[in-house]
XYZ file of N, CA and C in Angstrom:
243
model
N 4.593 -0.328 22.590
C 4.848 -1.629 21.990
C 6.331 -1.862 21.714
N 7.100 -0.787 21.575
C 8.523 -0.956 21.299
C 9.165 -1.721 22.448
N 10.026 -2.659 22.115
C 10.702 -3.438 23.131
C 9.954 -4.696 23.523
N 8.726 -4.836 23.061
C 7.936 -6.029 23.363
C 8.413 -7.154 22.458
N 8.599 -8.329 23.011
C 9.019 -9.469 22.202
C 7.857 -9.955 21.355
N 8.076 -10.004 20.052
C 7.017 -10.424 19.142
C 7.325 -11.770 18.510
N 8.404 -12.392 18.909
C 8.763 -13.677 18.316
C 9.014 -13.511 16.837
N 8.304 -14.275 16.017
C 8.506 -14.217 14.575
C 7.512 -13.294 13.886
N 6.733 -12.537 14.655
C 5.751 -11.620 14.088
C 6.311 -10.209 13.994
N 5.755 -9.439 13.093
C 6.138 -8.044 12.903
C 5.573 -7.198 14.035
N 6.414 -6.329 14.648
C 5.926 -5.395 15.670
C 6.683 -4.081 15.544
N 6.243 -3.077 16.299
C 6.859 -1.755 16.255
C 8.336 -1.867 16.614
N 9.173 -1.182 15.841
C 10.614 -1.214 16.060
C 11.329 -2.190 15.149
N 10.591 -3.094 14.532
C 11.194 -4.071 13.632
C 11.282 -3.528 12.211
N 12.167 -4.136 11.449
C 12.275 -3.849 10.025
C 11.678 -5.038 9.288
N 10.886 -4.750 8.273
C 10.245 -5.819 7.508
C 10.545 -5.624 6.021
N 10.994 -6.720 5.400
C 11.216 -6.714 3.950
C 10.016 -7.394 3.319
N 9.424 -6.735 2.330
C 8.249 -7.279 1.666
C 8.467 -7.296 0.154
N 7.718 -8.165 -0.505
C 7.638 -8.119 -1.962
C 6.307 -7.461 -2.274
N 6.367 -6.255 -2.823
C 5.150 -5.577 -3.239
C 4.718 -6.263 -4.527
N 3.711 -7.131 -4.421
C 3.301 -7.940 -5.565
C 2.568 -7.108 -6.612
N 2.063 -5.947 -6.207
C 1.393 -5.058 -7.150
C 2.417 -4.338 -8.018
N 3.491 -3.822 -7.387
C 4.540 -3.101 -8.120
C 5.656 -4.027 -8.609
N 5.635 -5.296 -8.148
C 6.659 -6.293 -8.518
C 8.059 -5.847 -8.098
N 8.176 -5.336 -6.846
C 9.502 -4.966 -6.353
C 9.572 -5.169 -4.846
N 10.798 -5.418 -4.376
C 11.029 -5.572 -2.938
C 11.120 -4.199 -2.297
N 10.583 -4.103 -1.088
C 10.655 -2.875 -0.318
C 10.969 -3.249 1.121
N 11.692 -2.376 1.820
C 12.024 -2.607 3.221
C 11.567 -1.408 4.030
N 10.773 -1.666 5.060
C 10.251 -0.622 5.929
C 10.647 -0.906 7.372
N 10.819 0.161 8.140
C 10.932 0.047 9.590
C 9.636 0.598 10.167
N 8.971 -0.194 11.005
C 7.711 0.224 11.612
C 8.041 0.964 12.909
N 7.615 2.230 12.991
C 7.952 3.082 14.131
C 6.696 3.728 14.702
N 6.858 4.383 15.841
C 5.760 5.158 16.408
C 5.482 6.380 15.534
N 4.308 6.965 15.687
C 3.876 8.076 14.834
C 4.845 9.259 14.863
N 5.482 9.516 16.000
C 6.390 10.667 16.091
C 7.779 10.391 15.530
N 8.053 9.179 15.072
C 9.365 8.817 14.519
C 9.336 8.639 13.001
N 8.195 8.862 12.394
C 8.017 8.627 10.960
C 8.985 9.472 10.134
N 9.613 8.835 9.130
C 10.505 9.526 8.211
C 10.449 8.791 6.870
N 9.583 9.259 5.958
C 9.411 8.561 4.678
C 10.710 8.397 3.877
N 11.624 9.367 3.951
C 12.878 9.254 3.191
C 13.730 8.097 3.675
N 13.622 7.771 4.965
C 14.377 6.644 5.533
C 13.530 5.376 5.569
N 12.351 5.412 4.939
C 11.398 4.293 4.907
C 10.996 3.859 6.313
N 10.892 4.835 7.217
C 10.361 4.598 8.562
C 8.893 5.005 8.525
N 8.017 4.004 8.643
C 6.584 4.280 8.538
C 5.886 4.036 9.868
N 4.846 4.804 10.093
C 4.111 4.731 11.350
C 3.343 3.418 11.461
N 3.269 2.939 12.697
C 2.463 1.745 12.960
C 0.977 2.048 12.763
N 0.623 3.329 12.646
C -0.764 3.734 12.439
C -1.084 3.993 10.966
N -0.071 3.954 10.096
C -0.292 4.183 8.661
C -0.981 2.968 8.049
N -1.562 3.109 6.850
C -2.218 1.942 6.225
C -1.294 0.733 6.090
N -0.062 0.948 5.625
C 0.872 -0.171 5.447
C 1.350 -0.686 6.805
N 1.792 0.221 7.678
C 2.308 -0.172 8.986
C 1.304 -0.952 9.815
N 0.073 -0.461 9.859
C -0.937 -1.124 10.689
C -1.294 -2.507 10.156
N -1.299 -2.683 8.840
C -1.631 -3.985 8.268
C -0.492 -4.998 8.393
N 0.756 -4.514 8.507
C 1.887 -5.437 8.651
C 2.100 -5.894 10.089
N 1.572 -5.140 11.064
C 1.751 -5.522 12.466
C 1.168 -6.908 12.733
N 1.944 -7.741 13.399
C 1.479 -9.076 13.759
C 1.599 -10.114 12.662
N 2.023 -9.700 11.471
C 2.141 -10.656 10.359
C 3.452 -11.420 10.459
N 3.503 -12.566 9.798
C 4.675 -13.445 9.826
C 5.239 -13.627 8.426
N 6.481 -14.091 8.372
C 7.138 -14.368 7.098
C 6.279 -15.336 6.291
N 6.095 -15.032 5.020
C 5.316 -15.884 4.125
C 3.889 -15.412 3.923
N 3.384 -14.583 4.835
C 2.003 -14.117 4.693
C 1.900 -13.070 3.593
N 0.797 -13.123 2.843
C 0.474 -12.106 1.841
C -0.622 -11.235 2.440
N -0.375 -9.926 2.435
C -1.259 -8.981 3.097
C -1.832 -8.008 2.076
N -3.178 -7.976 1.916
C -3.772 -6.936 1.068
C -3.863 -5.646 1.889
N -3.374 -4.546 1.327
C -3.337 -3.284 2.068
C -4.069 -2.211 1.270
N -5.057 -1.596 1.922
C -5.792 -0.499 1.306
C -4.987 0.782 1.468
N -4.629 1.407 0.345
C -3.915 2.677 0.365
C -4.743 3.698 -0.411
N -4.406 4.976 -0.285
C -5.149 5.980 -1.055
C -5.126 5.712 -2.565
N -4.083 5.036 -3.051
C -3.964 4.729 -4.476
C -4.621 3.418 -4.887
N -5.226 2.710 -3.936
C -5.856 1.425 -4.229
C -5.253 0.318 -3.389
N -5.708 -0.903 -3.617
C -5.235 -2.053 -2.846
C -3.920 -2.571 -3.417
N -2.954 -2.794 -2.536
C -1.692 -3.427 -2.935
C -1.523 -4.699 -2.114
N -0.875 -5.691 -2.687
C -0.603 -6.942 -1.980
C 0.885 -7.008 -1.686
N 1.198 -7.283 -0.413
C 2.591 -7.399 -0.001
C 2.811 -8.740 0.668
N 3.869 -9.418 0.238
C 4.251 -10.684 0.852
C 5.422 -10.409 1.782
N 5.298 -10.837 3.042
C 6.350 -10.636 4.029
C 7.492 -11.627 3.726
N 8.687 -11.088 3.450
C 9.846 -11.916 3.128
C 10.767 -12.122 4.326
N 10.914 -11.098 5.153
C 11.886 -11.155 6.240
C 11.504 -10.138 7.313
N 11.728 -10.497 8.574
C 11.498 -9.594 9.694
C 12.756 -9.582 10.536
N 13.248 -8.383 10.865
C 14.459 -8.282 11.688
C 14.298 -7.162 12.706
N 15.104 -7.222 13.730
C 15.052 -6.226 14.812
C 16.069 -5.173 14.544
């Protein structure tokens, strides 16, 4: 999927800024392939709970994400390459 044009949607290789509405803080993740994951650099796998739910989403969408700690809601603020 890397290198595929996604227009204004989130795809692998992009960086997405979200407002974690559950924690009330902004977070920025880079969605990467499973072998590129690096939590310290906020590079998350496209197969992870957060990564998989953000794929294909657009700016302004609120996404409920099931995590081991419970459901969190994230609003997509910005998507960049």
